mmCIF file with all atom_site columns, C-alpha atoms in Angstrom:
data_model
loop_
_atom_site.group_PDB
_atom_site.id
_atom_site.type_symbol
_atom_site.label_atom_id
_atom_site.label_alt_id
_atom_site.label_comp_id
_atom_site.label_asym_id
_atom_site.label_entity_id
_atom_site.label_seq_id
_atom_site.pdbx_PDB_ins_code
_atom_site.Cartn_x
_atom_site.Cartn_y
_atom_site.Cartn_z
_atom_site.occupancy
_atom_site.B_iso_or_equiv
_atom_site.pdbx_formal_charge
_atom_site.auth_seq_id
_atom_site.auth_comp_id
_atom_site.auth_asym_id
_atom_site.auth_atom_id
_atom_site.pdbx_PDB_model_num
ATOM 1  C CA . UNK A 1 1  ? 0.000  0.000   0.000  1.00 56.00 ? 1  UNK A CA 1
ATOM 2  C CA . UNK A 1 2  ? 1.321  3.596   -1.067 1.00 64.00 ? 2  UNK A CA 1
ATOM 3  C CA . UNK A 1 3  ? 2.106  5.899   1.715  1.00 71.00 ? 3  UNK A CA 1
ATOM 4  C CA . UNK A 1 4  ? 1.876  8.788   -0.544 1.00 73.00 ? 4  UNK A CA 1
ATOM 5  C CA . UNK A 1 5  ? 5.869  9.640   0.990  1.00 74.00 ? 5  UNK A CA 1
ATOM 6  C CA . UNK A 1 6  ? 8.714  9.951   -1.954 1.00 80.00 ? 6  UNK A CA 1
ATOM 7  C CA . UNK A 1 7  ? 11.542 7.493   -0.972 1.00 85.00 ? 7  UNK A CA 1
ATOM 8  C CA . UNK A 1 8  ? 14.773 8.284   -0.071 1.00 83.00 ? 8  UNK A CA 1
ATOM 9  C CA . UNK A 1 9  ? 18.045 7.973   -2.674 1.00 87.00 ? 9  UNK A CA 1
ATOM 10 C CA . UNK A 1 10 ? 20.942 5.770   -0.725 1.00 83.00 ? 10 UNK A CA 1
ATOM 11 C CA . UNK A 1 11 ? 22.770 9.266   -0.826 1.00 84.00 ? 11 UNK A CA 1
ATOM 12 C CA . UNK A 1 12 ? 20.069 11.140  0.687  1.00 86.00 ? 12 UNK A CA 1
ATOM 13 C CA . UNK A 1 13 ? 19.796 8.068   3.302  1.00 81.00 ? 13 UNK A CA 1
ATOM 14 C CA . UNK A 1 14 ? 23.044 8.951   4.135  1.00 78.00 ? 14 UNK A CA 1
ATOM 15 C CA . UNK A 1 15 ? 23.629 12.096  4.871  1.00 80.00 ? 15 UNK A CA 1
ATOM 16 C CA . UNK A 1 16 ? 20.302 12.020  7.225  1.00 78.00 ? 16 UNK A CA 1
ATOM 17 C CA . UNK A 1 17 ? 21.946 9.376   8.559  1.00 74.00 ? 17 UNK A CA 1
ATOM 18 C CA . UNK A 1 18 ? 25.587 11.297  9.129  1.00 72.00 ? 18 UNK A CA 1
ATOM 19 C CA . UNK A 1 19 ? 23.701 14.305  9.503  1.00 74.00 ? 19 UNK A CA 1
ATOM 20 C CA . UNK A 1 20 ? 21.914 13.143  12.854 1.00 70.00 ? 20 UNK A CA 1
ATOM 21 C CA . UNK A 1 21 ? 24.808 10.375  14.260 1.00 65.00 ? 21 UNK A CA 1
ATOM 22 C CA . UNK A 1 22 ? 27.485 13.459  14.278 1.00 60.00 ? 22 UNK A CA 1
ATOM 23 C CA . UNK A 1 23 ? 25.016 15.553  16.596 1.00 53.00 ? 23 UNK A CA 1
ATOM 24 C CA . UNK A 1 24 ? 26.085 12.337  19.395 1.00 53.00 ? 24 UNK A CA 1
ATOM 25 C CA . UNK A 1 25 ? 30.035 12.775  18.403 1.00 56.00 ? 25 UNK A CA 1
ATOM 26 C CA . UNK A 1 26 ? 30.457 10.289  15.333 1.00 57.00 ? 26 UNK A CA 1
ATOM 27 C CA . UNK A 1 27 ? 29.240 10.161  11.773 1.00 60.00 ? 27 UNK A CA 1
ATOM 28 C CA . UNK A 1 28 ? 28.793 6.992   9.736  1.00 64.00 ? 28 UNK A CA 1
ATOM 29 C CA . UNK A 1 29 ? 31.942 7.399   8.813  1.00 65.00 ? 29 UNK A CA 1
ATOM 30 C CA . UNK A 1 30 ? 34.024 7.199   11.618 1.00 71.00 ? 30 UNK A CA 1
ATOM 31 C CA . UNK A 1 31 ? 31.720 4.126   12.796 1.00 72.00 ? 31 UNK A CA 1
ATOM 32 C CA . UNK A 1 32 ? 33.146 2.621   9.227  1.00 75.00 ? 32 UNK A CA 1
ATOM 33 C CA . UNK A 1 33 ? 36.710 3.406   10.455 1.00 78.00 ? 33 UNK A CA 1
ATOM 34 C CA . UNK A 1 34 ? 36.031 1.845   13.858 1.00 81.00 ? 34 UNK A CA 1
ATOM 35 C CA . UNK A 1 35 ? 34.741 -1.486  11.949 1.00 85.00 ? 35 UNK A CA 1
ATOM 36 C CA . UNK A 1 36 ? 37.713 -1.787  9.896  1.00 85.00 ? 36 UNK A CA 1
ATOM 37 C CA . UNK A 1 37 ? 40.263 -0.894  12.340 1.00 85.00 ? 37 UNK A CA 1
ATOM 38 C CA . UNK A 1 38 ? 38.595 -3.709  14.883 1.00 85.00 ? 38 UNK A CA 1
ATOM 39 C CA . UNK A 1 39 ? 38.774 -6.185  12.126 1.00 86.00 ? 39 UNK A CA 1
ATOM 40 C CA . UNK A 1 40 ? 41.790 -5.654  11.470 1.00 84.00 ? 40 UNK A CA 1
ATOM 41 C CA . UNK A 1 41 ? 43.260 -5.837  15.306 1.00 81.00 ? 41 UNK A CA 1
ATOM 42 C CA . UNK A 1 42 ? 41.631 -9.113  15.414 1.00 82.00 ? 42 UNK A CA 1
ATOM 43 C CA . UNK A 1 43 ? 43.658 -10.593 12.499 1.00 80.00 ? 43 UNK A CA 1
ATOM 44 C CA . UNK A 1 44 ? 41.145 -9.955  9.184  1.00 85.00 ? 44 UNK A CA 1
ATOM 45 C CA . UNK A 1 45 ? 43.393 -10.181 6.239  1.00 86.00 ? 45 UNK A CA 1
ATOM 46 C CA . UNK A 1 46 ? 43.757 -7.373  3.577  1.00 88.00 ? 46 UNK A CA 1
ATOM 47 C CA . UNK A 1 47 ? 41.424 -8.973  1.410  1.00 91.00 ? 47 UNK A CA 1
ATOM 48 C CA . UNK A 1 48 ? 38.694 -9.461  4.095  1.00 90.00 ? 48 UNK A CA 1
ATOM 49 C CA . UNK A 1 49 ? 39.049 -5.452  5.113  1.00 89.00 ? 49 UNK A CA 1
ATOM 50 C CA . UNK A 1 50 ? 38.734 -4.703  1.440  1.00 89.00 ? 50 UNK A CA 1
ATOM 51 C CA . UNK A 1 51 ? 35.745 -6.870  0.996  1.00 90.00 ? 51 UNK A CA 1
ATOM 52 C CA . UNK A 1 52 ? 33.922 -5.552  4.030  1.00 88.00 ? 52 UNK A CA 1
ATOM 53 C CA . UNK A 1 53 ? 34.790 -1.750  3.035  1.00 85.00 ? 53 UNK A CA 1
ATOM 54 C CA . UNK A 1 54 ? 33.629 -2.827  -0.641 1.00 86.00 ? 54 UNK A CA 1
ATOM 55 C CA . UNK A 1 55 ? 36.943 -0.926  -1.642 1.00 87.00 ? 55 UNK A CA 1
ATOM 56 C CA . UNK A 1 56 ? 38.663 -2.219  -4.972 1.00 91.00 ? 56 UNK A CA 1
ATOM 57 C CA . UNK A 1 57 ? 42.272 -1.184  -4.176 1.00 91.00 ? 57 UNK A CA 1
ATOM 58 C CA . UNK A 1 58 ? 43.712 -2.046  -1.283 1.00 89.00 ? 58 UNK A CA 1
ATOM 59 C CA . UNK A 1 59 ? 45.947 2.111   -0.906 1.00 89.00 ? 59 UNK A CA 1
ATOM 60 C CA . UNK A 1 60 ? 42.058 3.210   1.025  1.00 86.00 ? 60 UNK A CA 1
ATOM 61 C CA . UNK A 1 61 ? 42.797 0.358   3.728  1.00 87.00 ? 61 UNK A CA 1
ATOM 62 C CA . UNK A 1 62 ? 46.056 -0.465  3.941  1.00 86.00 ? 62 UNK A CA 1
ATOM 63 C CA . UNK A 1 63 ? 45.858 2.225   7.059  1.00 84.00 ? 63 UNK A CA 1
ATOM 64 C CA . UNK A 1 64 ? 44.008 0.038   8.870  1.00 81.00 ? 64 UNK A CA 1
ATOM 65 C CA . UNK A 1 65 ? 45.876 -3.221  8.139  1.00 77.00 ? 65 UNK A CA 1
ATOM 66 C CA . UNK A 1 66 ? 48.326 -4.185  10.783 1.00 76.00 ? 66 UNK A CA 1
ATOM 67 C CA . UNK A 1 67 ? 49.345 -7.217  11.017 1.00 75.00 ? 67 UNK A CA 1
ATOM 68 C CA . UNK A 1 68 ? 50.681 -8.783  14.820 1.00 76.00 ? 68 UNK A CA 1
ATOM 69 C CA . UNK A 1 69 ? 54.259 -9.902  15.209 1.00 82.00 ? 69 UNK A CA 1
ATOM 70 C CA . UNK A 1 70 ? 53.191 -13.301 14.921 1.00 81.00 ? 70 UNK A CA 1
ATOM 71 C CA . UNK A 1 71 ? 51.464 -12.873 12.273 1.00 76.00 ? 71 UNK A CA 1
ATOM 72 C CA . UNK A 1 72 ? 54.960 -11.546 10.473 1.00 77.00 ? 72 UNK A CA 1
ATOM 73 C CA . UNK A 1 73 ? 56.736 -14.508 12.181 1.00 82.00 ? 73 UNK A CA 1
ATOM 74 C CA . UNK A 1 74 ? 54.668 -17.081 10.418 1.00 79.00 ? 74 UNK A CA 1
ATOM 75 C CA . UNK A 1 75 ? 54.897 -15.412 7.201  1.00 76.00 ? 75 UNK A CA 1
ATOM 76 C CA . UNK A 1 76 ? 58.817 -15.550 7.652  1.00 82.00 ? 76 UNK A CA 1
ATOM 77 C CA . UNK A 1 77 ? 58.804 -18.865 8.829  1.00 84.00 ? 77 UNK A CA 1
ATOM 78 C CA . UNK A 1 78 ? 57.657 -19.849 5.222  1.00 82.00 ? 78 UNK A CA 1
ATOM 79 C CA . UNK A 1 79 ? 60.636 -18.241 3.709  1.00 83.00 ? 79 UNK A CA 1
ATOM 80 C CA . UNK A 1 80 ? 63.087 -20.745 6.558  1.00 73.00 ? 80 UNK A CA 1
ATOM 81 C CA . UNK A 1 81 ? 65.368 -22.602 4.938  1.00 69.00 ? 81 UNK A CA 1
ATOM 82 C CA . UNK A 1 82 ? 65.077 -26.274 5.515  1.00 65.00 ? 82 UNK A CA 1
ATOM 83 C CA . UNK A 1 83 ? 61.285 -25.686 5.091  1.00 53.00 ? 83 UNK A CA 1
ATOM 84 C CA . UNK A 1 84 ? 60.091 -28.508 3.785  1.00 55.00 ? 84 UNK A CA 1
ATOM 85 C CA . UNK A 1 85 ? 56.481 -26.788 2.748  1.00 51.00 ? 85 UNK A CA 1
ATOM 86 C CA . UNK A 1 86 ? 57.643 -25.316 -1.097 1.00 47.00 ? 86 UNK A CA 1
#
């Protein structure tokens, strides 16, 4: 049933949506940045931060993507030599 109200554009959506979340401190944007950078502190990969920010290059996240010391220490532990995984 009509409601006789025009509909909203995504866009418009939006910035209603930014408009009235930044009177409380944050915008919808800097809730996206929280999501990615909590991802990433709990180990998402590049690819998963890129698929959750529907970004297509990875430059726009990389600056949330850090990844632990362990999480170097395993990728150099594939580059040992004597590793018998290659």
């Amino acid at each position: 049933m009509p409601s006789g109200l025009a509909r909203l554009s995504s866009g418009q959506a939006r910035a209603l949506l930014d408009e009235h979340t930044a009177a409380a401190g944050d915008g919808l944007h800097e809730y996206r940045h929280s999501a990615l950078t909590y991802l990433s502190e709990r180990g998402a990969s590049l690819l998963m931060l890129m698929a959750k920010s529907r970004h297509t290059k990875p430059e726009p996240v990389r600056r949330y993507f850090n990844p632990s010391p362990e999480a170097a220490a395993e990728v150099a532990s594939l580059l040992a030599p004597g590793d018998r995984r290659r």
